[in-house]
């Protein structure tokens, strides 16, 4: 293998191991063993477990951020934007299960700025602006937009974590029910919710 190929192999092996055992549960010995290399090779590329973990988390954050940003940037009716963001997150979870499991675990490397919770907070900040404009149009207090943004994004994120383990419903069904609650509220729930937009996989540029 070239140095680049070896590095990519180690990242892929580490991603799987961190998803299975978390940061604390994984070890350099296991990473090296699964990659069929010696421990010094891992240290040479990343300096230690913290280094390779940081690379894995950064790549997953970039992938998820790209998907969610693309959903926001497309614009359109607010309900369609909510649908796209919901579907983008569920689509990421479905296609990057190991990566998502890494993101939602706590670790000493990614607590403040490189964590799933901080990413969700960033997304909520973007949603806040959309909600504030809609609140003004509907005669609602735009100062409450930030808390509603946290509610919406947090609801989708936590549901995504639950769906990853249960998989009792199809992705499209989960998205439709999430949007049903987010858009209609408990008092206005539709009996058979469905998405109104076309939601294929969203890829960042």
Short mmCIF file of C-alpha atoms in Angstrom, two decimals:
data_model
loop_
_atom_site.label_atom_id
_atom_site.label_comp_id
_atom_site.label_asym_id
_atom_site.label_seq_id
_atom_site.Cartn_x
_atom_site.Cartn_y
_atom_site.Cartn_z
CA UNK A 1 0.00 0.00 0.00
CA UNK A 2 1.02 3.60 -0.53
CA UNK A 3 1.16 5.87 2.51
CA UNK A 4 -2.17 7.41 1.48
CA UNK A 5 -3.83 4.02 0.99
CA UNK A 6 -2.56 2.83 4.38
CA UNK A 7 -3.87 5.97 6.06
CA UNK A 8 -7.29 5.50 4.48
CA UNK A 9 -7.33 1.86 5.54
CA UNK A 10 -6.53 2.81 9.13
CA UNK A 11 -9.27 5.46 9.14
CA UNK A 12 -11.83 2.95 7.83
CA UNK A 13 -10.81 0.29 10.36
CA UNK A 14 -10.82 2.80 13.21
CA UNK A 15 -14.25 4.15 12.20
CA UNK A 16 -15.74 0.66 12.47
CA UNK A 17 -14.02 -0.04 15.77
CA UNK A 18 -15.04 3.27 17.36
CA UNK A 19 -18.62 2.65 16.23
CA UNK A 20 -18.58 -0.76 17.90
CA UNK A 21 -16.78 0.09 21.14
CA UNK A 22 -16.60 3.87 21.48
CA UNK A 23 -13.46 5.90 22.09
CA UNK A 24 -12.67 4.44 25.49
CA UNK A 25 -13.35 0.86 24.45
CA UNK A 26 -11.15 0.89 21.37
CA UNK A 27 -7.37 0.57 21.50
CA UNK A 28 -4.40 1.13 19.25
CA UNK A 29 -3.66 -2.58 19.55
CA UNK A 30 -7.05 -3.48 18.09
CA UNK A 31 -6.77 -0.92 15.32
CA UNK A 32 -3.36 -2.27 14.35
CA UNK A 33 -4.53 -5.89 14.56
CA UNK A 34 -7.58 -5.32 12.34
CA UNK A 35 -5.47 -3.49 9.79
CA UNK A 36 -2.76 -6.19 9.97
CA UNK A 37 -0.05 -3.67 10.80
CA UNK A 38 2.15 -2.99 13.80
CA UNK A 39 1.27 -0.37 16.41
CA UNK A 40 4.12 1.95 15.32
CA UNK A 41 2.45 2.26 11.89
CA UNK A 42 -0.68 3.69 13.51
CA UNK A 43 1.39 6.06 15.64
CA UNK A 44 3.36 7.13 12.58
CA UNK A 45 0.20 8.20 10.73
CA UNK A 46 -1.86 9.68 13.57
CA UNK A 47 0.29 10.07 16.67
CA UNK A 48 -2.11 7.96 18.75
CA UNK A 49 -5.73 6.99 19.29
CA UNK A 50 -6.82 10.61 19.79
CA UNK A 51 -5.36 11.56 16.40
CA UNK A 52 -7.14 8.91 14.38
CA UNK A 53 -10.38 9.50 16.28
CA UNK A 54 -10.23 13.22 15.48
CA UNK A 55 -9.87 12.43 11.77
CA UNK A 56 -12.82 10.01 11.84
CA UNK A 57 -15.08 12.50 13.65
CA UNK A 58 -14.05 15.40 11.42
CA UNK A 59 -14.91 13.45 8.26
CA UNK A 60 -18.32 12.46 9.61
CA UNK A 61 -19.08 16.00 10.73
CA UNK A 62 -18.18 17.30 7.26
CA UNK A 63 -20.36 14.69 5.55
CA UNK A 64 -23.40 15.38 7.72
CA UNK A 65 -22.92 19.15 7.62
CA UNK A 66 -22.76 19.01 3.83
CA UNK A 67 -26.00 17.05 3.61
CA UNK A 68 -27.90 19.32 6.00
CA UNK A 69 -26.52 22.52 4.47
CA UNK A 70 -27.58 21.36 1.01
CA UNK A 71 -31.10 20.78 2.32
CA UNK A 72 -31.22 24.31 3.71
CA UNK A 73 -29.63 26.01 0.70
CA UNK A 74 -32.22 24.69 -1.75
CA UNK A 75 -34.82 27.01 -0.22
CA UNK A 76 -38.53 26.69 -0.95
CA UNK A 77 -41.61 26.46 1.24
CA UNK A 78 -40.73 26.06 4.95
CA UNK A 79 -42.52 22.70 5.15
CA UNK A 80 -40.49 21.38 2.23
CA UNK A 81 -37.30 22.61 3.93
CA UNK A 82 -38.27 20.75 7.11
CA UNK A 83 -38.93 17.64 5.02
CA UNK A 84 -35.59 17.90 3.22
CA UNK A 85 -33.63 18.39 6.43
CA UNK A 86 -35.40 15.49 8.12
CA UNK A 87 -34.83 13.23 5.14
CA UNK A 88 -31.19 14.35 4.80
CA UNK A 89 -30.41 13.36 8.39
CA UNK A 90 -32.18 10.00 8.11
CA UNK A 91 -30.50 9.35 4.78
CA UNK A 92 -27.10 10.05 6.34
CA UNK A 93 -27.88 7.69 9.23
CA UNK A 94 -28.96 4.94 6.83
CA UNK A 95 -25.92 5.18 4.57
CA UNK A 96 -23.33 5.99 7.26
CA UNK A 97 -24.44 3.91 10.22
CA UNK A 98 -20.96 3.40 11.66
CA UNK A 99 -20.11 7.07 11.25
CA UNK A 100 -23.29 8.20 12.94
CA UNK A 101 -22.69 5.85 15.87
CA UNK A 102 -19.26 7.43 16.29
CA UNK A 103 -20.77 10.93 16.29
CA UNK A 104 -23.41 10.28 18.92
CA UNK A 105 -21.01 8.72 21.42
CA UNK A 106 -19.34 10.91 24.04
CA UNK A 107 -15.57 11.22 23.92
CA UNK A 108 -12.82 13.38 25.44
CA UNK A 109 -11.69 14.39 21.95
CA UNK A 110 -14.94 15.84 20.67
CA UNK A 111 -16.91 17.36 23.49
CA UNK A 112 -17.09 21.10 22.85
CA UNK A 113 -16.79 21.87 19.16
CA UNK A 114 -16.48 18.60 17.26
CA UNK A 115 -19.48 16.78 18.66
CA UNK A 116 -22.85 15.78 17.30
CA UNK A 117 -24.58 18.04 19.83
CA UNK A 118 -22.57 21.07 18.71
CA UNK A 119 -23.33 20.27 15.07
CA UNK A 120 -27.05 20.03 15.85
CA UNK A 121 -26.77 23.38 17.62
CA UNK A 122 -25.25 24.89 14.48
CA UNK A 123 -28.06 23.52 12.33
CA UNK A 124 -30.64 24.88 14.78
CA UNK A 125 -29.09 28.32 14.41
CA UNK A 126 -29.65 28.14 10.66
CA UNK A 127 -33.23 26.96 11.07
CA UNK A 128 -33.84 29.77 13.55
CA UNK A 129 -33.66 32.40 10.79
CA UNK A 130 -36.20 30.56 8.67
CA UNK A 131 -38.58 30.21 11.59
CA UNK A 132 -38.22 33.85 12.64
CA UNK A 133 -39.36 35.02 9.20
CA UNK A 134 -42.34 32.67 9.24
CA UNK A 135 -43.27 33.75 12.76
CA UNK A 136 -43.32 37.40 11.68
CA UNK A 137 -45.59 36.59 8.75
CA UNK A 138 -48.00 34.72 11.00
CA UNK A 139 -48.06 37.33 13.75
CA UNK A 140 -46.09 35.18 16.20
CA UNK A 141 -43.28 36.41 18.42
CA UNK A 142 -40.03 35.97 16.43
CA UNK A 143 -38.05 36.03 19.69
CA UNK A 144 -39.29 32.49 20.33
CA UNK A 145 -37.81 31.20 17.06
CA UNK A 146 -34.51 30.01 18.66
CA UNK A 147 -36.24 27.69 21.13
CA UNK A 148 -38.53 26.30 18.45
CA UNK A 149 -35.49 25.68 16.24
CA UNK A 150 -33.86 23.69 19.04
CA UNK A 151 -37.08 21.71 19.52
CA UNK A 152 -37.38 20.82 15.84
CA UNK A 153 -33.76 19.89 15.21
CA UNK A 154 -33.42 18.06 18.52
CA UNK A 155 -36.57 16.07 17.82
CA UNK A 156 -35.27 14.93 14.45
CA UNK A 157 -31.81 14.09 15.81
CA UNK A 158 -33.07 12.03 18.75
CA UNK A 159 -35.61 10.23 16.58
CA UNK A 160 -32.82 9.43 14.15
CA UNK A 161 -30.82 7.79 16.93
CA UNK A 162 -33.85 5.72 17.96
CA UNK A 163 -34.58 4.71 14.37
CA UNK A 164 -30.99 3.55 13.89
CA UNK A 165 -31.54 0.86 16.52
CA UNK A 166 -35.20 -0.03 15.97
CA UNK A 167 -35.70 0.21 12.17
CA UNK A 168 -39.38 -0.69 12.68
CA UNK A 169 -40.49 1.79 10.04
CA UNK A 170 -39.11 2.71 6.64
CA UNK A 171 -37.05 5.87 6.36
CA UNK A 172 -39.79 7.63 4.38
CA UNK A 173 -42.37 6.74 7.03
CA UNK A 174 -40.22 8.06 9.86
CA UNK A 175 -39.60 11.29 7.95
CA UNK A 176 -43.30 11.74 7.23
CA UNK A 177 -44.27 11.26 10.87
CA UNK A 178 -41.54 13.63 12.06
CA UNK A 179 -42.72 16.33 9.68
CA UNK A 180 -46.31 15.60 10.67
CA UNK A 181 -45.54 16.40 14.30
CA UNK A 182 -43.22 19.31 13.50
CA UNK A 183 -45.60 20.98 11.08
CA UNK A 184 -49.06 20.15 12.42
CA UNK A 185 -48.42 19.77 16.13
CA UNK A 186 -50.10 17.15 18.30
CA UNK A 187 -53.49 18.83 18.01
CA UNK A 188 -53.43 18.75 14.22
CA UNK A 189 -51.85 15.38 13.48
CA UNK A 190 -52.89 13.88 10.16
CA UNK A 191 -54.15 10.29 10.23
CA UNK A 192 -51.92 9.16 7.35
CA UNK A 193 -49.03 11.60 6.99
CA UNK A 194 -47.01 11.64 3.79
CA UNK A 195 -44.22 13.72 2.35
CA UNK A 196 -45.24 16.19 -0.35
CA UNK A 197 -41.81 16.78 -1.90
CA UNK A 198 -39.47 14.58 -3.91
CA UNK A 199 -36.72 13.54 -1.51
CA UNK A 200 -33.96 11.61 -3.17
CA UNK A 201 -30.53 11.45 -1.50
CA UNK A 202 -29.04 14.91 -1.04
CA UNK A 203 -25.35 15.24 -1.84
CA UNK A 204 -23.23 18.23 -0.96
CA UNK A 205 -21.33 19.96 -3.74
#
